[in-house]
Amino acid sequence: MPAQPGQPAAVLRIEMVITAAILGALVGTIVFAVLGFISANGQRFAIVGIVFLSITLAAPLNLAIGHAADGQTVATLLLMHVIAGGSIIGLLSRLGPRRAEFASDGAAGMPS
């Protein structure tokens, strides 16, 4: 796939994939923390995460529309987006109820 629009296709380096996944996880964690102040059950985070994941799928689909990448490359990129995004959303939204439970248990056990 091209590194930048208008450039010839090149091999996508593993460092770029790992960096993108780590940045996505960090942004997801920050959004999870911010939304945690609003809702402790993780449902709002899951909704926001799914919407954001849907938006990020536009990049690989755009490669297909512009014929900048072949079908196998686009399918692989879509699969990578779904696996990374789905695992981040799934893990963090499951952490929400546990965090709320921990916070209520921790507050009950604290001396006043």
PDB file of N, CA and C in Angstrom:
ATOM      1  N   MET A   1       0.836  -1.173   0.000  1.00  0.00           N
ATOM      2  CA  MET A   1       0.000   0.000   0.000  1.00  0.00           C
ATOM      3  C   MET A   1       0.879   1.234   0.000  1.00  0.00           C
ATOM      4  N   PRO A   2       0.407   2.349  -0.515  1.00  0.00           N
ATOM      5  CA  PRO A   2       1.229   3.553  -0.533  1.00  0.00           C
ATOM      6  C   PRO A   2       1.376   4.138   0.871  1.00  0.00           C
ATOM      7  N   ALA A   3       2.580   4.616   1.183  1.00  0.00           N
ATOM      8  CA  ALA A   3       2.815   5.225   2.494  1.00  0.00           C
ATOM      9  C   ALA A   3       2.051   6.538   2.621  1.00  0.00           C
ATOM     10  N   GLN A   4       1.950   7.273   1.522  1.00  0.00           N
ATOM     11  CA  GLN A   4       1.194   8.516   1.481  1.00  0.00           C
ATOM     12  C   GLN A   4       0.421   8.562   0.174  1.00  0.00           C
ATOM     13  N   PRO A   5      -0.716   9.262   0.168  1.00  0.00           N
ATOM     14  CA  PRO A   5      -1.492   9.334  -1.078  1.00  0.00           C
ATOM     15  C   PRO A   5      -0.658   9.878  -2.239  1.00  0.00           C
ATOM     16  N   GLY A   6      -0.818   9.255  -3.388  1.00  0.00           N
ATOM     17  CA  GLY A   6      -0.115   9.698  -4.585  1.00  0.00           C
ATOM     18  C   GLY A   6       1.236   9.049  -4.790  1.00  0.00           C
ATOM     19  N   GLN A   7       1.718   8.316  -3.807  1.00  0.00           N
ATOM     20  CA  GLN A   7       3.005   7.646  -3.943  1.00  0.00           C
ATOM     21  C   GLN A   7       2.794   6.208  -4.387  1.00  0.00           C
ATOM     22  N   PRO A   8       3.824   5.593  -4.955  1.00  0.00           N
ATOM     23  CA  PRO A   8       3.675   4.192  -5.374  1.00  0.00           C
ATOM     24  C   PRO A   8       3.521   3.268  -4.158  1.00  0.00           C
ATOM     25  N   ALA A   9       2.952   2.112  -4.410  1.00  0.00           N
ATOM     26  CA  ALA A   9       2.735   1.131  -3.342  1.00  0.00           C
ATOM     27  C   ALA A   9       4.059   0.639  -2.791  1.00  0.00           C
ATOM     28  N   ALA A  10       4.080   0.393  -1.502  1.00  0.00           N
ATOM     29  CA  ALA A  10       5.266  -0.123  -0.829  1.00  0.00           C
ATOM     30  C   ALA A  10       4.812  -1.132   0.222  1.00  0.00           C
ATOM     31  N   VAL A  11       5.754  -1.911   0.711  1.00  0.00           N
ATOM     32  CA  VAL A  11       5.452  -2.892   1.743  1.00  0.00           C
ATOM     33  C   VAL A  11       5.192  -2.156   3.058  1.00  0.00           C
ATOM     34  N   LEU A  12       4.131  -2.549   3.738  1.00  0.00           N
ATOM     35  CA  LEU A  12       3.789  -1.965   5.029  1.00  0.00           C
ATOM     36  C   LEU A  12       4.676  -2.619   6.085  1.00  0.00           C
ATOM     37  N   ARG A  13       5.509  -1.817   6.723  1.00  0.00           N
ATOM     38  CA  ARG A  13       6.458  -2.346   7.701  1.00  0.00           C
ATOM     39  C   ARG A  13       5.758  -2.692   9.004  1.00  0.00           C
ATOM     40  N   ILE A  14       6.252  -3.721   9.673  1.00  0.00           N
ATOM     41  CA  ILE A  14       5.646  -4.203  10.907  1.00  0.00           C
ATOM     42  C   ILE A  14       5.687  -3.136  11.999  1.00  0.00           C
ATOM     43  N   GLU A  15       6.719  -2.299  11.998  1.00  0.00           N
ATOM     44  CA  GLU A  15       6.809  -1.238  13.003  1.00  0.00           C
ATOM     45  C   GLU A  15       5.634  -0.266  12.880  1.00  0.00           C
ATOM     46  N   MET A  16       5.209  -0.005  11.654  1.00  0.00           N
ATOM     47  CA  MET A  16       4.074   0.888  11.435  1.00  0.00           C
ATOM     48  C   MET A  16       2.787   0.263  11.978  1.00  0.00           C
ATOM     49  N   VAL A  17       2.631  -1.029  11.779  1.00  0.00           N
ATOM     50  CA  VAL A  17       1.438  -1.731  12.253  1.00  0.00           C
ATOM     51  C   VAL A  17       1.402  -1.738  13.780  1.00  0.00           C
ATOM     52  N   ILE A  18       2.527  -2.064  14.400  1.00  0.00           N
ATOM     53  CA  ILE A  18       2.601  -2.112  15.859  1.00  0.00           C
ATOM     54  C   ILE A  18       2.383  -0.728  16.456  1.00  0.00           C
ATOM     55  N   THR A  19       3.002   0.293  15.881  1.00  0.00           N
ATOM     56  CA  THR A  19       2.836   1.662  16.368  1.00  0.00           C
ATOM     57  C   THR A  19       1.377   2.102  16.268  1.00  0.00           C
ATOM     58  N   ALA A  20       0.740   1.803  15.164  1.00  0.00           N
ATOM     59  CA  ALA A  20      -0.663   2.181  14.991  1.00  0.00           C
ATOM     60  C   ALA A  20      -1.550   1.467  16.008  1.00  0.00           C
ATOM     61  N   ALA A  21      -1.277   0.199  16.275  1.00  0.00           N
ATOM     62  CA  ALA A  21      -2.072  -0.553  17.251  1.00  0.00           C
ATOM     63  C   ALA A  21      -1.867  -0.005  18.655  1.00  0.00           C
ATOM     64  N   ILE A  22      -0.632   0.318  18.999  1.00  0.00           N
ATOM     65  CA  ILE A  22      -0.346   0.862  20.333  1.00  0.00           C
ATOM     66  C   ILE A  22      -0.991   2.236  20.502  1.00  0.00           C
ATOM     67  N   LEU A  23      -0.888   3.073  19.482  1.00  0.00           N
ATOM     68  CA  LEU A  23      -1.525   4.388  19.567  1.00  0.00           C
ATOM     69  C   LEU A  23      -3.034   4.266  19.690  1.00  0.00           C
ATOM     70  N   GLY A  24      -3.631   3.350  18.945  1.00  0.00           N
ATOM     71  CA  GLY A  24      -5.067   3.117  19.051  1.00  0.00           C
ATOM     72  C   GLY A  24      -5.457   2.655  20.444  1.00  0.00           C
ATOM     73  N   ALA A  25      -4.644   1.772  21.030  1.00  0.00           N
ATOM     74  CA  ALA A  25      -4.926   1.289  22.387  1.00  0.00           C
ATOM     75  C   ALA A  25      -4.788   2.411  23.412  1.00  0.00           C
ATOM     76  N   LEU A  26      -3.777   3.270  23.241  1.00  0.00           N
ATOM     77  CA  LEU A  26      -3.604   4.392  24.163  1.00  0.00           C
ATOM     78  C   LEU A  26      -4.754   5.384  24.068  1.00  0.00           C
ATOM     79  N   VAL A  27      -5.154   5.714  22.860  1.00  0.00           N
ATOM     80  CA  VAL A  27      -6.289   6.630  22.686  1.00  0.00           C
ATOM     81  C   VAL A  27      -7.557   5.995  23.256  1.00  0.00           C
ATOM     82  N   GLY A  28      -7.756   4.709  23.004  1.00  0.00           N
ATOM     83  CA  GLY A  28      -8.908   4.018  23.551  1.00  0.00           C
ATOM     84  C   GLY A  28      -8.915   4.018  25.073  1.00  0.00           C
ATOM     85  N   THR A  29      -7.747   3.844  25.674  1.00  0.00           N
ATOM     86  CA  THR A  29      -7.646   3.854  27.130  1.00  0.00           C
ATOM     87  C   THR A  29      -7.967   5.234  27.696  1.00  0.00           C
ATOM     88  N   ILE A  30      -7.501   6.275  27.025  1.00  0.00           N
ATOM     89  CA  ILE A  30      -7.798   7.643  27.467  1.00  0.00           C
ATOM     90  C   ILE A  30      -9.290   7.919  27.358  1.00  0.00           C
ATOM     91  N   VAL A  31      -9.898   7.540  26.243  1.00  0.00           N
ATOM     92  CA  VAL A  31     -11.344   7.733  26.077  1.00  0.00           C
ATOM     93  C   VAL A  31     -12.105   6.921  27.123  1.00  0.00           C
ATOM     94  N   PHE A  32     -11.647   5.704  27.384  1.00  0.00           N
ATOM     95  CA  PHE A  32     -12.275   4.867  28.408  1.00  0.00           C
ATOM     96  C   PHE A  32     -12.211   5.543  29.777  1.00  0.00           C
ATOM     97  N   ALA A  33     -11.060   6.130  30.109  1.00  0.00           N
ATOM     98  CA  ALA A  33     -10.917   6.805  31.400  1.00  0.00           C
ATOM     99  C   ALA A  33     -11.841   8.019  31.488  1.00  0.00           C
ATOM    100  N   VAL A  34     -11.912   8.796  30.407  1.00  0.00           N
ATOM    101  CA  VAL A  34     -12.784   9.974  30.414  1.00  0.00           C
ATOM    102  C   VAL A  34     -14.243   9.561  30.523  1.00  0.00           C
ATOM    103  N   LEU A  35     -14.648   8.581  29.742  1.00  0.00           N
ATOM    104  CA  LEU A  35     -16.036   8.121  29.796  1.00  0.00           C
ATOM    105  C   LEU A  35     -16.341   7.385  31.093  1.00  0.00           C
ATOM    106  N   GLY A  36     -15.311   6.885  31.773  1.00  0.00           N
ATOM    107  CA  GLY A  36     -15.510   6.212  33.048  1.00  0.00           C
ATOM    108  C   GLY A  36     -16.046   7.136  34.114  1.00  0.00           C
ATOM    109  N   PHE A  37     -15.748   8.415  33.988  1.00  0.00           N
ATOM    110  CA  PHE A  37     -16.290   9.378  34.943  1.00  0.00           C
ATOM    111  C   PHE A  37     -17.782   9.597  34.707  1.00  0.00           C
ATOM    112  N   ILE A  38     -18.231   9.335  33.478  1.00  0.00           N
ATOM    113  CA  ILE A  38     -19.637   9.531  33.125  1.00  0.00           C
ATOM    114  C   ILE A  38     -20.445   8.270  33.405  1.00  0.00           C
ATOM    115  N   SER A  39     -19.912   7.119  32.989  1.00  0.00           N
ATOM    116  CA  SER A  39     -20.651   5.862  33.102  1.00  0.00           C
ATOM    117  C   SER A  39     -19.677   4.755  33.486  1.00  0.00           C
ATOM    118  N   ALA A  40     -19.969   4.032  34.543  1.00  0.00           N
ATOM    119  CA  ALA A  40     -19.052   3.002  35.028  1.00  0.00           C
ATOM    120  C   ALA A  40     -19.280   1.642  34.375  1.00  0.00           C
ATOM    121  N   ASN A  41     -20.330   1.464  33.586  1.00  0.00           N
ATOM    122  CA  ASN A  41     -20.616   0.130  33.058  1.00  0.00           C
ATOM    123  C   ASN A  41     -19.916  -0.197  31.744  1.00  0.00           C
ATOM    124  N   GLY A  42     -19.258   0.720  31.102  1.00  0.00           N
ATOM    125  CA  GLY A  42     -18.520   0.448  29.878  1.00  0.00           C
ATOM    126  C   GLY A  42     -19.359   0.445  28.618  1.00  0.00           C
ATOM    127  N   GLN A  43     -20.679   0.580  28.741  1.00  0.00           N
ATOM    128  CA  GLN A  43     -21.542   0.528  27.556  1.00  0.00           C
ATOM    129  C   GLN A  43     -21.311   1.742  26.659  1.00  0.00           C
ATOM    130  N   ARG A  44     -21.179   2.916  27.242  1.00  0.00           N
ATOM    131  CA  ARG A  44     -20.936   4.112  26.426  1.00  0.00           C
ATOM    132  C   ARG A  44     -19.606   4.006  25.701  1.00  0.00           C
ATOM    133  N   PHE A  45     -18.610   3.461  26.371  1.00  0.00           N
ATOM    134  CA  PHE A  45     -17.313   3.291  25.719  1.00  0.00           C
ATOM    135  C   PHE A  45     -17.437   2.341  24.534  1.00  0.00           C
ATOM    136  N   ALA A  46     -18.175   1.257  24.704  1.00  0.00           N
ATOM    137  CA  ALA A  46     -18.345   0.299  23.608  1.00  0.00           C
ATOM    138  C   ALA A  46     -19.005   0.965  22.410  1.00  0.00           C
ATOM    139  N   ILE A  47     -20.012   1.794  22.658  1.00  0.00           N
ATOM    140  CA  ILE A  47     -20.695   2.478  21.561  1.00  0.00           C
ATOM    141  C   ILE A  47     -19.747   3.437  20.860  1.00  0.00           C
ATOM    142  N   VAL A  48     -19.027   4.245  21.634  1.00  0.00           N
ATOM    143  CA  VAL A  48     -18.067   5.193  21.045  1.00  0.00           C
ATOM    144  C   VAL A  48     -16.979   4.434  20.301  1.00  0.00           C
ATOM    145  N   GLY A  49     -16.508   3.333  20.860  1.00  0.00           N
ATOM    146  CA  GLY A  49     -15.470   2.534  20.216  1.00  0.00           C
ATOM    147  C   GLY A  49     -15.913   1.936  18.894  1.00  0.00           C
ATOM    148  N   ILE A  50     -17.126   1.432  18.849  1.00  0.00           N
ATOM    149  CA  ILE A  50     -17.647   0.845  17.606  1.00  0.00           C
ATOM    150  C   ILE A  50     -17.817   1.917  16.532  1.00  0.00           C
ATOM    151  N   VAL A  51     -18.292   3.086  16.947  1.00  0.00           N
ATOM    152  CA  VAL A  51     -18.422   4.191  15.978  1.00  0.00           C
ATOM    153  C   VAL A  51     -17.044   4.579  15.447  1.00  0.00           C
ATOM    154  N   PHE A  52     -16.068   4.713  16.333  1.00  0.00           N
ATOM    155  CA  PHE A  52     -14.723   5.084  15.898  1.00  0.00           C
ATOM    156  C   PHE A  52     -14.110   3.997  15.016  1.00  0.00           C
ATOM    157  N   LEU A  53     -14.317   2.735  15.372  1.00  0.00           N
ATOM    158  CA  LEU A  53     -13.813   1.633  14.543  1.00  0.00           C
ATOM    159  C   LEU A  53     -14.421   1.688  13.150  1.00  0.00           C
ATOM    160  N   SER A  54     -15.708   1.968  13.077  1.00  0.00           N
ATOM    161  CA  SER A  54     -16.366   2.089  11.769  1.00  0.00           C
ATOM    162  C   SER A  54     -15.761   3.213  10.938  1.00  0.00           C
ATOM    163  N   ILE A  55     -15.432   4.306  11.598  1.00  0.00           N
ATOM    164  CA  ILE A  55     -14.818   5.430  10.882  1.00  0.00           C
ATOM    165  C   ILE A  55     -13.424   5.055  10.377  1.00  0.00           C
ATOM    166  N   THR A  56     -12.653   4.315  11.178  1.00  0.00           N
ATOM    167  CA  THR A  56     -11.297   3.957  10.754  1.00  0.00           C
ATOM    168  C   THR A  56     -11.293   2.960   9.598  1.00  0.00           C
ATOM    169  N   LEU A  57     -12.394   2.257   9.396  1.00  0.00           N
ATOM    170  CA  LEU A  57     -12.464   1.333   8.265  1.00  0.00           C
ATOM    171  C   LEU A  57     -12.506   2.076   6.925  1.00  0.00           C
ATOM    172  N   ALA A  58     -12.757   3.379   6.973  1.00  0.00           N
ATOM    173  CA  ALA A  58     -12.800   4.169   5.745  1.00  0.00           C
ATOM    174  C   ALA A  58     -11.441   4.225   5.054  1.00  0.00           C
ATOM    175  N   ALA A  59     -10.354   4.206   5.818  1.00  0.00           N
ATOM    176  CA  ALA A  59      -9.018   4.288   5.208  1.00  0.00           C
ATOM    177  C   ALA A  59      -8.727   3.092   4.297  1.00  0.00           C
ATOM    178  N   PRO A  60      -8.877   1.843   4.777  1.00  0.00           N
ATOM    179  CA  PRO A  60      -8.649   0.725   3.858  1.00  0.00           C
ATOM    180  C   PRO A  60      -9.654   0.686   2.703  1.00  0.00           C
ATOM    181  N   LEU A  61     -10.901   1.044   2.977  1.00  0.00           N
ATOM    182  CA  LEU A  61     -11.894   1.048   1.902  1.00  0.00           C
ATOM    183  C   LEU A  61     -11.568   2.103   0.853  1.00  0.00           C
ATOM    184  N   ASN A  62     -10.995   3.210   1.280  1.00  0.00           N
ATOM    185  CA  ASN A  62     -10.584   4.258   0.355  1.00  0.00           C
ATOM    186  C   ASN A  62      -9.478   3.763  -0.578  1.00  0.00           C
ATOM    187  N   LEU A  63      -8.603   2.897  -0.060  1.00  0.00           N
ATOM    188  CA  LEU A  63      -7.561   2.311  -0.916  1.00  0.00           C
ATOM    189  C   LEU A  63      -8.189   1.468  -2.022  1.00  0.00           C
ATOM    190  N   ALA A  64      -9.263   0.775  -1.693  1.00  0.00           N
ATOM    191  CA  ALA A  64      -9.939  -0.056  -2.686  1.00  0.00           C
ATOM    192  C   ALA A  64     -10.636   0.811  -3.728  1.00  0.00           C
ATOM    193  N   ILE A  65     -11.269   1.878  -3.274  1.00  0.00           N
ATOM    194  CA  ILE A  65     -11.989   2.759  -4.199  1.00  0.00           C
ATOM    195  C   ILE A  65     -11.028   3.440  -5.159  1.00  0.00           C
ATOM    196  N   GLY A  66      -9.880   3.876  -4.619  1.00  0.00           N
ATOM    197  CA  GLY A  66      -8.893   4.557  -5.456  1.00  0.00           C
ATOM    198  C   GLY A  66      -7.971   3.622  -6.201  1.00  0.00           C
ATOM    199  N   HIS A  67      -8.197   2.312  -6.082  1.00  0.00           N
ATOM    200  CA  HIS A  67      -7.367   1.288  -6.743  1.00  0.00           C
ATOM    201  C   HIS A  67      -5.896   1.438  -6.372  1.00  0.00           C
ATOM    202  N   ALA A  68      -5.626   1.902  -5.140  1.00  0.00           N
ATOM    203  CA  ALA A  68      -4.249   2.033  -4.683  1.00  0.00           C
ATOM    204  C   ALA A  68      -3.720   0.730  -4.104  1.00  0.00           C
ATOM    205  N   ALA A  69      -4.616  -0.217  -3.838  1.00  0.00           N
ATOM    206  CA  ALA A  69      -4.201  -1.509  -3.297  1.00  0.00           C
ATOM    207  C   ALA A  69      -5.116  -2.594  -3.863  1.00  0.00           C
ATOM    208  N   ASP A  70      -4.578  -3.818  -3.910  1.00  0.00           N
ATOM    209  CA  ASP A  70      -5.390  -4.928  -4.415  1.00  0.00           C
ATOM    210  C   ASP A  70      -6.360  -5.418  -3.337  1.00  0.00           C
ATOM    211  N   GLY A  71      -7.246  -6.304  -3.719  1.00  0.00           N
ATOM    212  CA  GLY A  71      -8.279  -6.793  -2.819  1.00  0.00           C
ATOM    213  C   GLY A  71      -7.738  -7.516  -1.596  1.00  0.00           C
ATOM    214  N   GLN A  72      -6.659  -8.280  -1.776  1.00  0.00           N
ATOM    215  CA  GLN A  72      -6.075  -8.999  -0.644  1.00  0.00           C
ATOM    216  C   GLN A  72      -5.510  -8.032   0.390  1.00  0.00           C
ATOM    217  N   THR A  73      -4.874  -6.981  -0.075  1.00  0.00           N
ATOM    218  CA  THR A  73      -4.316  -5.986   0.837  1.00  0.00           C
ATOM    219  C   THR A  73      -5.423  -5.274   1.598  1.00  0.00           C
ATOM    220  N   VAL A  74      -6.464  -4.882   0.904  1.00  0.00           N
ATOM    221  CA  VAL A  74      -7.585  -4.196   1.544  1.00  0.00           C
ATOM    222  C   VAL A  74      -8.254  -5.127   2.558  1.00  0.00           C
ATOM    223  N   ALA A  75      -8.469  -6.389   2.190  1.00  0.00           N
ATOM    224  CA  ALA A  75      -9.088  -7.342   3.114  1.00  0.00           C
ATOM    225  C   ALA A  75      -8.218  -7.550   4.353  1.00  0.00           C
ATOM    226  N   THR A  76      -6.913  -7.633   4.165  1.00  0.00           N
ATOM    227  CA  THR A  76      -5.999  -7.799   5.300  1.00  0.00           C
ATOM    228  C   THR A  76      -6.036  -6.581   6.205  1.00  0.00           C
ATOM    229  N   LEU A  77      -6.031  -5.391   5.630  1.00  0.00           N
ATOM    230  CA  LEU A  77      -6.094  -4.170   6.434  1.00  0.00           C
ATOM    231  C   LEU A  77      -7.415  -4.069   7.196  1.00  0.00           C
ATOM    232  N   LEU A  78      -8.511  -4.415   6.536  1.00  0.00           N
ATOM    233  CA  LEU A  78      -9.802  -4.404   7.216  1.00  0.00           C
ATOM    234  C   LEU A  78      -9.809  -5.394   8.381  1.00  0.00           C
ATOM    235  N   LEU A  79      -9.275  -6.584   8.144  1.00  0.00           N
ATOM    236  CA  LEU A  79      -9.216  -7.599   9.190  1.00  0.00           C
ATOM    237  C   LEU A  79      -8.349  -7.132  10.360  1.00  0.00           C
ATOM    238  N   MET A  80      -7.224  -6.501  10.059  1.00  0.00           N
ATOM    239  CA  MET A  80      -6.356  -5.986  11.115  1.00  0.00           C
ATOM    240  C   MET A  80      -7.062  -4.908  11.928  1.00  0.00           C
ATOM    241  N   HIS A  81      -7.795  -4.014  11.266  1.00  0.00           N
ATOM    242  CA  HIS A  81      -8.550  -2.975  11.974  1.00  0.00           C
ATOM    243  C   HIS A  81      -9.595  -3.596  12.897  1.00  0.00           C
ATOM    244  N   VAL A  82     -10.321  -4.560  12.386  1.00  0.00           N
ATOM    245  CA  VAL A  82     -11.394  -5.175  13.166  1.00  0.00           C
ATOM    246  C   VAL A  82     -10.824  -5.957  14.352  1.00  0.00           C
ATOM    247  N   ILE A  83      -9.746  -6.691  14.153  1.00  0.00           N
ATOM    248  CA  ILE A  83      -9.150  -7.457  15.250  1.00  0.00           C
ATOM    249  C   ILE A  83      -8.590  -6.526  16.317  1.00  0.00           C
ATOM    250  N   ALA A  84      -7.819  -5.521  15.901  1.00  0.00           N
ATOM    251  CA  ALA A  84      -7.238  -4.598  16.881  1.00  0.00           C
ATOM    252  C   ALA A  84      -8.333  -3.805  17.595  1.00  0.00           C
ATOM    253  N   GLY A  85      -9.224  -3.203  16.831  1.00  0.00           N
ATOM    254  CA  GLY A  85     -10.290  -2.409  17.436  1.00  0.00           C
ATOM    255  C   GLY A  85     -11.228  -3.237  18.286  1.00  0.00           C
ATOM    256  N   GLY A  86     -11.606  -4.400  17.790  1.00  0.00           N
ATOM    257  CA  GLY A  86     -12.513  -5.265  18.536  1.00  0.00           C
ATOM    258  C   GLY A  86     -11.913  -5.741  19.847  1.00  0.00           C
ATOM    259  N   SER A  87     -10.637  -6.096  19.830  1.00  0.00           N
ATOM    260  CA  SER A  87     -10.011  -6.550  21.075  1.00  0.00           C
ATOM    261  C   SER A  87      -9.855  -5.410  22.070  1.00  0.00           C
ATOM    262  N   ILE A  88      -9.509  -4.219  21.602  1.00  0.00           N
ATOM    263  CA  ILE A  88      -9.388  -3.063  22.496  1.00  0.00           C
ATOM    264  C   ILE A  88     -10.747  -2.715  23.092  1.00  0.00           C
ATOM    265  N   ILE A  89     -11.769  -2.655  22.258  1.00  0.00           N
ATOM    266  CA  ILE A  89     -13.118  -2.325  22.731  1.00  0.00           C
ATOM    267  C   ILE A  89     -13.610  -3.399  23.696  1.00  0.00           C
ATOM    268  N   GLY A  90     -13.436  -4.655  23.331  1.00  0.00           N
ATOM    269  CA  GLY A  90     -13.907  -5.746  24.181  1.00  0.00           C
ATOM    270  C   GLY A  90     -13.227  -5.781  25.543  1.00  0.00           C
ATOM    271  N   LEU A  91     -11.908  -5.646  25.543  1.00  0.00           N
ATOM    272  CA  LEU A  91     -11.185  -5.701  26.815  1.00  0.00           C
ATOM    273  C   LEU A  91     -11.515  -4.518  27.707  1.00  0.00           C
ATOM    274  N   LEU A  92     -11.517  -3.324  27.157  1.00  0.00           N
ATOM    275  CA  LEU A  92     -11.765  -2.152  27.989  1.00  0.00           C
ATOM    276  C   LEU A  92     -13.217  -2.068  28.450  1.00  0.00           C
ATOM    277  N   SER A  93     -14.174  -2.449  27.617  1.00  0.00           N
ATOM    278  CA  SER A  93     -15.560  -2.356  28.063  1.00  0.00           C
ATOM    279  C   SER A  93     -15.871  -3.419  29.118  1.00  0.00           C
ATOM    280  N   ARG A  94     -15.175  -4.521  29.107  1.00  0.00           N
ATOM    281  CA  ARG A  94     -15.338  -5.505  30.184  1.00  0.00           C
ATOM    282  C   ARG A  94     -14.675  -5.033  31.469  1.00  0.00           C
ATOM    283  N   LEU A  95     -13.706  -4.179  31.358  1.00  0.00           N
ATOM    284  CA  LEU A  95     -13.031  -3.643  32.532  1.00  0.00           C
ATOM    285  C   LEU A  95     -13.919  -2.649  33.279  1.00  0.00           C
ATOM    286  N   GLY A  96     -14.864  -2.019  32.605  1.00  0.00           N
ATOM    287  CA  GLY A  96     -15.731  -1.017  33.223  1.00  0.00           C
ATOM    288  C   GLY A  96     -16.477  -1.521  34.437  1.00  0.00           C
ATOM    289  N   PRO A  97     -17.259  -2.628  34.335  1.00  0.00           N
ATOM    290  CA  PRO A  97     -17.975  -3.125  35.514  1.00  0.00           C
ATOM    291  C   PRO A  97     -17.028  -3.558  36.635  1.00  0.00           C
ATOM    292  N   ARG A  98     -15.884  -4.122  36.271  1.00  0.00           N
ATOM    293  CA  ARG A  98     -14.930  -4.546  37.289  1.00  0.00           C
ATOM    294  C   ARG A  98     -14.341  -3.343  38.010  1.00  0.00           C
ATOM    295  N   ARG A  99     -14.083  -2.275  37.260  1.00  0.00           N
ATOM    296  CA  ARG A  99     -13.542  -1.073  37.876  1.00  0.00           C
ATOM    297  C   ARG A  99     -14.553  -0.465  38.832  1.00  0.00           C
ATOM    298  N   ALA A 100     -15.835  -0.454  38.450  1.00  0.00           N
ATOM    299  CA  ALA A 100     -16.885   0.083  39.316  1.00  0.00           C
ATOM    300  C   ALA A 100     -17.025  -0.782  40.567  1.00  0.00           C
ATOM    301  N   GLU A 101     -16.936  -2.111  40.395  1.00  0.00           N
ATOM    302  CA  GLU A 101     -17.029  -3.020  41.532  1.00  0.00           C
ATOM    303  C   GLU A 101     -15.845  -2.823  42.468  1.00  0.00           C
ATOM    304  N   PHE A 102     -14.648  -2.663  41.901  1.00  0.00           N
ATOM    305  CA  PHE A 102     -13.450  -2.447  42.697  1.00  0.00           C
ATOM    306  C   PHE A 102     -13.538  -1.129  43.450  1.00  0.00           C
ATOM    307  N   ALA A 103     -14.039  -0.096  42.787  1.00  0.00           N
ATOM    308  CA  ALA A 103     -14.155   1.214  43.421  1.00  0.00           C
ATOM    309  C   ALA A 103     -15.136   1.155  44.589  1.00  0.00           C
ATOM    310  N   SER A 104     -16.244   0.443  44.437  1.00  0.00           N
ATOM    311  CA  SER A 104     -17.222   0.369  45.529  1.00  0.00           C
ATOM    312  C   SER A 104     -16.694  -0.499  46.665  1.00  0.00           C
ATOM    313  N   ASP A 105     -15.979  -1.589  46.354  1.00  0.00           N
ATOM    314  CA  ASP A 105     -15.386  -2.429  47.402  1.00  0.00           C
ATOM    315  C   ASP A 105     -14.280  -1.683  48.125  1.00  0.00           C
ATOM    316  N   GLY A 106     -13.458  -0.979  47.361  1.00  0.00           N
ATOM    317  CA  GLY A 106     -12.356  -0.225  47.948  1.00  0.00           C
ATOM    318  C   GLY A 106     -12.843   0.883  48.855  1.00  0.00           C
ATOM    319  N   ALA A 107     -13.927   1.557  48.470  1.00  0.00           N
ATOM    320  CA  ALA A 107     -14.462   2.639  49.289  1.00  0.00           C
ATOM    321  C   ALA A 107     -15.076   2.093  50.569  1.00  0.00           C
ATOM    322  N   ALA A 108     -15.667   0.881  50.500  1.00  0.00           N
ATOM    323  CA  ALA A 108     -16.295   0.296  51.689  1.00  0.00           C
ATOM    324  C   ALA A 108     -15.253  -0.159  52.700  1.00  0.00           C
ATOM    325  N   GLY A 109     -14.094  -0.592  52.213  1.00  0.00           N
ATOM    326  CA  GLY A 109     -13.065  -1.098  53.098  1.00  0.00           C
ATOM    327  C   GLY A 109     -12.153  -0.022  53.665  1.00  0.00           C
ATOM    328  N   MET A 110     -12.305   1.208  53.236  1.00  0.00           N
ATOM    329  CA  MET A 110     -11.438   2.290  53.698  1.00  0.00           C
ATOM    330  C   MET A 110     -11.884   2.778  55.070  1.00  0.00           C
ATOM    331  N   PRO A 111     -10.952   2.980  55.998  1.00  0.00           N
ATOM    332  CA  PRO A 111     -11.351   3.542  57.282  1.00  0.00           C
ATOM    333  C   PRO A 111     -11.721   5.019  57.125  1.00  0.00           C
ATOM    334  N   SER A 112     -12.676   5.451  57.926  1.00  0.00           N
ATOM    335  CA  SER A 112     -13.101   6.859  57.800  1.00  0.00           C
ATOM    336  C   SER A 112     -12.436   7.760  58.787  1.00  0.00           C
TER     337      SER A 112
END
